[in-house]
Amino acid sequence: MPEGRPDETDLVRRLASGERAAFEQVYRQHNASLIRVAAGIVGSRAVAEEMAQDTWVAVLRNISGFEGRSSLAGWIFTILVNRARSRARRDGRMVPLDAGTSDDGLSGAFDGHGHWATPPDLWEEVTPERILAGRDVISHVAAAIDGLPAGQRAVLILRAQEGLDAAEVCAILDLTEGNMRVLLHRARTAVRAALAQLM
Amino acid sequence: MMTCKEVTERASALIDGEVGLWERLQIQLHLAICKGCARFVSQMRVTRMLTETALPPLLPDSTESARIDAILTELRTRPTDG
């Protein structure tokens, strides 16, 4: 087990023994993220929910073969992404997850010398109290994430929501580390722009 | 001297602690004199923190419970794919 990764041996053993509480814990921890990542790839929330459901069945069927070479979450998301990609191919959807040629949405913000044409407004409303108490802010973040292109959405969810390390995210999504960092930056820039509308 | 565009392009790497010492010094020098970039980097930090906060559930709790039941039932009734 790599240094810094929590020991999941007991949880995996409980899952393999069919303990409902263990499954419920893992399911509730990851299911929303599974649906969000799959929805970006398959382009449909309903199909994404189906993919997540199929993934859980596959996870429980194969948990005894889980060897801990990745984190449990990393293994679960690998199953999901592979299934979602197969489904997207079957449905004739081409969904590249890499950064491609899109920019970070800021190119119009600068003048010809690379200086701000219009500097960002101050976010006066962003106080720790509002962030913690304001479900409206978090709902806005969720909507912004759900509107991201598939690759940006997957990287942001796997890194920020699931806390997976960079190497695992690259392996799951078949990305280079540089590409993954570009996607993460663009995702955050897009979410920042969405928040700026709210502030 | 880095431009504002260059600083914003490195904002994510900066807040993730992934820029080297020399580049970090260049960015900090820029941020000390550029209010727009200082604001942008600060907003990217807030954004990172918010994206790491647990998002609202996608499905009602009763739907989640029903789906957990459905998965466990499928495993019992169809133990393998074949």
Tab-separated table of C-alpha atoms in Angstrom:
chain	number	residue	atom	x	y	z
A	1	MET	CA	0.000	0.000	0.000
A	2	PRO	CA	1.475	3.389	-0.957
A	3	GLU	CA	2.459	5.694	1.861
A	4	GLY	CA	-0.283	8.081	2.945
A	5	ARG	CA	-3.182	5.965	1.720
A	6	PRO	CA	-5.562	4.840	4.473
A	7	ASP	CA	-5.641	1.131	5.212
A	8	GLU	CA	-8.805	-0.185	3.559
A	9	THR	CA	-8.170	-3.858	4.298
A	10	ASP	CA	-10.915	-4.108	6.891
A	11	LEU	CA	-13.472	-2.295	4.736
A	12	VAL	CA	-12.662	-4.508	1.743
A	13	ARG	CA	-12.948	-7.636	3.923
A	14	ARG	CA	-16.361	-6.471	5.171
A	15	LEU	CA	-17.515	-5.768	1.618
A	16	ALA	CA	-16.324	-9.192	0.472
A	17	SER	CA	-18.220	-10.849	3.325
A	18	GLY	CA	-21.427	-9.186	2.105
A	19	GLU	CA	-21.867	-6.835	5.058
A	20	ARG	CA	-24.667	-4.438	4.120
A	21	ALA	CA	-23.446	-1.615	6.384
A	22	ALA	CA	-20.036	-1.641	4.710
A	23	PHE	CA	-21.620	-1.485	1.259
A	24	GLU	CA	-23.988	1.269	2.303
A	25	GLN	CA	-21.064	3.320	3.630
A	26	VAL	CA	-19.063	3.006	0.409
A	27	TYR	CA	-22.128	3.513	-1.781
A	28	ARG	CA	-23.211	6.701	-0.010
A	29	GLN	CA	-19.670	8.037	-0.071
A	30	HIS	CA	-19.138	7.646	-3.815
A	31	ASN	CA	-22.440	7.199	-5.668
A	32	ALA	CA	-23.114	10.867	-6.459
A	33	SER	CA	-19.585	11.287	-7.819
A	34	LEU	CA	-19.970	8.127	-9.917
A	35	ILE	CA	-23.152	9.540	-11.473
A	36	ARG	CA	-21.554	12.950	-12.087
A	37	VAL	CA	-18.459	11.487	-13.770
A	38	ALA	CA	-20.509	9.027	-15.855
A	39	ALA	CA	-22.986	11.708	-16.929
A	40	GLY	CA	-20.170	13.689	-18.528
A	41	ILE	CA	-19.081	10.656	-20.537
A	42	VAL	CA	-22.441	9.201	-21.569
A	43	GLY	CA	-24.248	12.537	-21.853
A	44	SER	CA	-27.365	11.461	-19.989
A	45	ARG	CA	-28.178	11.523	-16.303
A	46	ALA	CA	-30.494	8.506	-16.625
A	47	VAL	CA	-27.840	6.416	-18.402
A	48	ALA	CA	-25.253	7.626	-15.872
A	49	GLU	CA	-27.395	6.365	-13.005
A	50	GLU	CA	-27.656	3.027	-14.807
A	51	MET	CA	-23.847	2.959	-15.231
A	52	ALA	CA	-23.360	3.685	-11.525
A	53	GLN	CA	-25.765	0.901	-10.605
A	54	ASP	CA	-23.971	-1.576	-12.913
A	55	THR	CA	-20.648	-0.484	-11.445
A	56	TRP	CA	-21.771	-1.282	-7.904
A	57	VAL	CA	-22.908	-4.747	-8.959
A	58	ALA	CA	-19.507	-5.304	-10.620
A	59	VAL	CA	-17.696	-3.974	-7.541
A	60	LEU	CA	-19.445	-6.392	-5.187
A	61	ARG	CA	-19.071	-9.318	-7.596
A	62	ASN	CA	-15.332	-8.737	-7.944
A	63	ILE	CA	-14.341	-7.309	-4.579
A	64	SER	CA	-12.575	-10.515	-3.553
A	65	GLY	CA	-10.178	-9.903	-6.462
A	66	PHE	CA	-9.320	-6.376	-5.292
A	67	GLU	CA	-5.616	-6.459	-4.453
A	68	GLY	CA	-5.109	-2.930	-3.121
A	69	ARG	CA	-2.798	-1.831	-5.927
A	70	SER	CA	-4.962	1.304	-6.143
A	71	SER	CA	-7.261	2.857	-3.561
A	72	LEU	CA	-10.707	1.283	-3.323
A	73	ALA	CA	-12.221	4.483	-4.766
A	74	GLY	CA	-9.684	4.423	-7.606
A	75	TRP	CA	-10.647	0.836	-8.421
A	76	ILE	CA	-14.372	1.647	-8.337
A	77	PHE	CA	-13.938	4.669	-10.630
A	78	THR	CA	-11.800	2.637	-13.039
A	79	ILE	CA	-14.695	0.192	-13.415
A	80	LEU	CA	-17.151	3.059	-13.903
A	81	VAL	CA	-15.086	4.970	-16.463
A	82	ASN	CA	-14.397	1.824	-18.506
A	83	ARG	CA	-18.100	0.966	-18.555
A	84	ALA	CA	-19.181	4.519	-19.337
A	85	ARG	CA	-16.673	4.770	-22.181
A	86	SER	CA	-17.877	1.459	-23.648
A	87	ARG	CA	-21.468	2.641	-23.408
A	88	ALA	CA	-20.601	5.994	-25.024
A	89	ARG	CA	-18.861	4.172	-27.895
A	90	ARG	CA	-21.863	1.864	-28.311
A	91	ASP	CA	-24.128	4.923	-28.432
A	92	GLY	CA	-21.885	6.544	-31.044
A	93	ARG	CA	-20.649	9.300	-28.703
A	94	MET	CA	-17.068	10.487	-29.074
A	95	VAL	CA	-16.036	11.945	-25.740
A	96	PRO	CA	-12.333	12.757	-25.537
A	97	LEU	CA	-11.358	13.304	-21.907
A	98	ASP	CA	-8.092	15.100	-22.646
A	99	ALA	CA	-7.681	18.862	-22.621
A	100	GLY	CA	-7.857	19.223	-26.398
A	101	THR	CA	-7.511	22.720	-27.785
A	102	SER	CA	-10.069	24.582	-25.656
A	103	ASP	CA	-8.701	27.461	-23.570
A	104	ASP	CA	-9.376	28.413	-19.965
A	105	GLY	CA	-12.084	30.906	-20.888
A	106	LEU	CA	-9.921	33.851	-19.833
A	107	SER	CA	-8.388	34.777	-23.186
A	108	GLY	CA	-10.798	37.697	-23.615
A	109	ALA	CA	-9.942	39.072	-20.170
A	110	PHE	CA	-6.513	40.406	-21.216
A	111	ASP	CA	-5.237	43.136	-23.505
A	112	GLY	CA	-2.619	42.590	-26.215
A	113	HIS	CA	0.175	42.821	-23.633
A	114	GLY	CA	-1.230	40.081	-21.390
A	115	HIS	CA	-2.494	42.505	-18.729
A	116	TRP	CA	-6.048	42.540	-17.374
A	117	ALA	CA	-8.409	44.425	-19.681
A	118	THR	CA	-11.014	44.244	-16.915
A	119	PRO	CA	-9.631	43.026	-13.565
A	120	PRO	CA	-11.792	40.604	-11.538
A	121	ASP	CA	-14.383	42.156	-9.225
A	122	LEU	CA	-13.922	41.778	-5.505
A	123	TRP	CA	-15.960	38.926	-3.976
A	124	GLU	CA	-17.220	40.925	-1.042
A	125	GLU	CA	-19.930	38.414	-0.258
A	126	VAL	CA	-17.582	35.488	0.244
A	127	THR	CA	-17.175	35.175	3.963
A	128	PRO	CA	-16.415	31.937	5.814
A	129	GLU	CA	-19.887	32.120	7.385
A	130	ARG	CA	-21.608	32.343	4.025
A	131	ILE	CA	-19.526	29.536	2.585
A	132	LEU	CA	-20.270	27.226	5.487
A	133	ALA	CA	-23.922	28.152	5.949
A	134	GLY	CA	-24.796	28.910	2.357
A	135	ARG	CA	-26.140	25.860	0.623
A	136	ASP	CA	-26.947	28.219	-2.257
A	137	VAL	CA	-23.225	28.684	-2.845
A	138	ILE	CA	-22.550	24.940	-2.759
A	139	SER	CA	-25.550	24.258	-5.014
A	140	HIS	CA	-24.132	26.808	-7.445
A	141	VAL	CA	-20.773	25.018	-7.339
A	142	ALA	CA	-22.515	21.684	-7.984
A	143	ALA	CA	-24.389	23.133	-10.983
A	144	ALA	CA	-21.155	24.599	-12.345
A	145	ILE	CA	-19.384	21.234	-11.993
A	146	ASP	CA	-22.296	19.461	-13.702
A	147	GLY	CA	-21.951	21.880	-16.627
A	148	LEU	CA	-18.237	21.177	-17.210
A	149	PRO	CA	-16.990	19.149	-20.203
A	150	ALA	CA	-16.475	15.464	-19.400
A	151	GLY	CA	-12.699	15.565	-18.840
A	152	GLN	CA	-12.697	18.665	-16.640
A	153	ARG	CA	-15.628	17.343	-14.657
A	154	ALA	CA	-14.015	13.944	-14.109
A	155	VAL	CA	-10.663	15.412	-13.029
A	156	LEU	CA	-12.266	17.925	-10.670
A	157	ILE	CA	-14.512	15.337	-9.025
A	158	LEU	CA	-11.774	12.732	-8.670
A	159	ARG	CA	-9.261	15.246	-7.270
A	160	ALA	CA	-11.475	17.585	-5.223
A	161	GLN	CA	-14.435	15.481	-4.171
A	162	GLU	CA	-12.829	12.043	-4.019
A	163	GLY	CA	-9.366	13.197	-2.955
A	164	LEU	CA	-7.580	10.769	-5.294
A	165	ASP	CA	-3.909	11.463	-5.955
A	166	ALA	CA	-2.732	12.753	-9.318
A	167	ALA	CA	-1.256	9.433	-10.484
A	168	GLU	CA	-4.482	7.546	-9.807
A	169	VAL	CA	-6.580	10.132	-11.631
A	170	CYS	CA	-4.263	9.939	-14.651
A	171	ALA	CA	-4.487	6.133	-14.674
A	172	ILE	CA	-8.300	6.099	-14.395
A	173	LEU	CA	-8.830	8.650	-17.161
A	174	ASP	CA	-5.815	7.632	-19.279
A	175	LEU	CA	-4.308	11.123	-19.162
A	176	THR	CA	-0.782	12.444	-18.908
A	177	GLU	CA	-0.055	14.333	-15.698
A	178	GLY	CA	0.359	17.591	-17.656
A	179	ASN	CA	-2.996	17.116	-19.343
A	180	MET	CA	-4.657	16.345	-16.035
A	181	ARG	CA	-3.293	19.558	-14.499
A	182	VAL	CA	-4.518	21.614	-17.463
A	183	LEU	CA	-7.994	20.077	-17.073
A	184	LEU	CA	-8.001	20.785	-13.326
A	185	HIS	CA	-7.000	24.408	-13.915
A	186	ARG	CA	-9.667	24.909	-16.583
A	187	ALA	CA	-12.299	23.292	-14.393
A	188	ARG	CA	-11.478	25.572	-11.476
A	189	THR	CA	-11.391	28.615	-13.751
A	190	ALA	CA	-14.854	27.729	-15.067
A	191	VAL	CA	-16.258	27.189	-11.564
A	192	ARG	CA	-14.683	30.487	-10.464
A	193	ALA	CA	-16.397	32.249	-13.386
A	194	ALA	CA	-19.731	30.694	-12.379
A	195	LEU	CA	-19.205	31.833	-8.785
A	196	ALA	CA	-18.363	35.333	-9.999
A	197	GLN	CA	-21.910	35.528	-11.416
A	198	LEU	CA	-23.254	34.819	-7.939
A	199	MET	CA	-21.031	37.168	-5.942
B	1	MET	CA	8.247	40.269	-15.216
B	2	MET	CA	5.372	37.836	-15.740
B	3	THR	CA	2.211	39.136	-17.385
B	4	CYS	CA	-1.223	38.859	-15.758
B	5	LYS	CA	-2.157	36.207	-18.339
B	6	GLU	CA	0.884	34.107	-17.403
B	7	VAL	CA	0.153	34.462	-13.697
B	8	THR	CA	-3.477	33.364	-14.098
B	9	GLU	CA	-2.359	30.352	-16.152
B	10	ARG	CA	-0.190	29.254	-13.221
B	11	ALA	CA	-2.765	30.036	-10.502
B	12	SER	CA	-3.911	26.432	-10.015
B	13	ALA	CA	-0.353	25.123	-9.849
B	14	LEU	CA	0.521	27.905	-7.401
B	15	ILE	CA	-2.302	27.152	-4.965
B	16	ASP	CA	-1.532	23.429	-5.229
B	17	GLY	CA	2.105	24.119	-4.305
B	18	GLU	CA	3.330	22.787	-7.641
B	19	VAL	CA	5.524	25.652	-8.833
B	20	GLY	CA	9.247	25.814	-8.235
B	21	LEU	CA	10.958	28.346	-5.997
B	22	TRP	CA	12.073	30.743	-8.757
B	23	GLU	CA	8.674	30.804	-10.461
B	24	ARG	CA	6.926	31.203	-7.111
B	25	LEU	CA	9.071	34.247	-6.342
B	26	GLN	CA	8.243	35.760	-9.733
B	27	ILE	CA	4.528	35.200	-9.159
B	28	GLN	CA	4.677	36.625	-5.633
B	29	LEU	CA	6.477	39.701	-6.937
B	30	HIS	CA	3.709	40.171	-9.508
B	31	LEU	CA	0.947	39.619	-6.926
B	32	ALA	CA	2.498	42.235	-4.646
B	33	ILE	CA	1.902	44.947	-7.234
B	34	CYS	CA	-1.120	43.646	-9.199
B	35	LYS	CA	-4.476	43.862	-7.432
B	36	GLY	CA	-6.283	42.059	-10.291
B	37	CYS	CA	-4.048	38.986	-10.111
B	38	ALA	CA	-4.013	38.987	-6.299
B	39	ARG	CA	-7.817	38.973	-6.424
B	40	PHE	CA	-7.853	36.211	-9.077
B	41	VAL	CA	-5.525	33.937	-7.100
B	42	SER	CA	-7.508	34.525	-3.927
B	43	GLN	CA	-10.730	33.634	-5.794
B	44	MET	CA	-9.113	30.474	-7.154
B	45	ARG	CA	-8.260	29.480	-3.553
B	46	VAL	CA	-11.911	30.020	-2.534
B	47	THR	CA	-13.005	28.034	-5.597
B	48	ARG	CA	-10.698	25.149	-4.716
B	49	MET	CA	-12.028	25.092	-1.160
B	50	LEU	CA	-15.646	25.159	-2.367
B	51	THR	CA	-15.098	22.366	-4.891
B	52	GLU	CA	-13.658	20.244	-2.084
B	53	THR	CA	-16.758	20.820	0.072
B	54	ALA	CA	-19.292	17.973	0.009
B	55	LEU	CA	-21.859	18.637	-2.716
B	56	PRO	CA	-25.605	18.278	-2.082
B	57	PRO	CA	-26.912	14.728	-2.649
B	58	LEU	CA	-28.083	13.995	-6.182
B	59	LEU	CA	-30.824	11.603	-5.133
B	60	PRO	CA	-33.302	11.572	-2.244
B	61	ASP	CA	-32.304	9.310	0.637
B	62	SER	CA	-35.257	6.968	-0.020
B	63	THR	CA	-34.106	6.484	-3.640
B	64	GLU	CA	-30.553	5.712	-2.482
B	65	SER	CA	-31.866	3.111	-0.014
B	66	ALA	CA	-34.053	1.529	-2.705
B	67	ARG	CA	-31.081	1.323	-5.068
B	68	ILE	CA	-28.876	-0.271	-2.420
B	69	ASP	CA	-31.622	-2.897	-1.944
B	70	ALA	CA	-31.880	-3.414	-5.717
B	71	ILE	CA	-28.105	-3.963	-6.057
B	72	LEU	CA	-28.009	-6.468	-3.200
B	73	THR	CA	-31.081	-8.263	-4.590
B	74	GLU	CA	-29.486	-8.488	-8.043
B	75	LEU	CA	-26.384	-10.046	-6.506
B	76	ARG	CA	-28.432	-12.638	-4.667
B	77	THR	CA	-30.615	-13.532	-7.643
B	78	ARG	CA	-27.922	-13.318	-10.355
B	79	PRO	CA	-24.658	-14.103	-8.581
B	80	THR	CA	-22.567	-13.886	-11.781
B	81	ASP	CA	-22.798	-12.110	-15.122
B	82	GLY	CA	-22.883	-15.416	-16.972
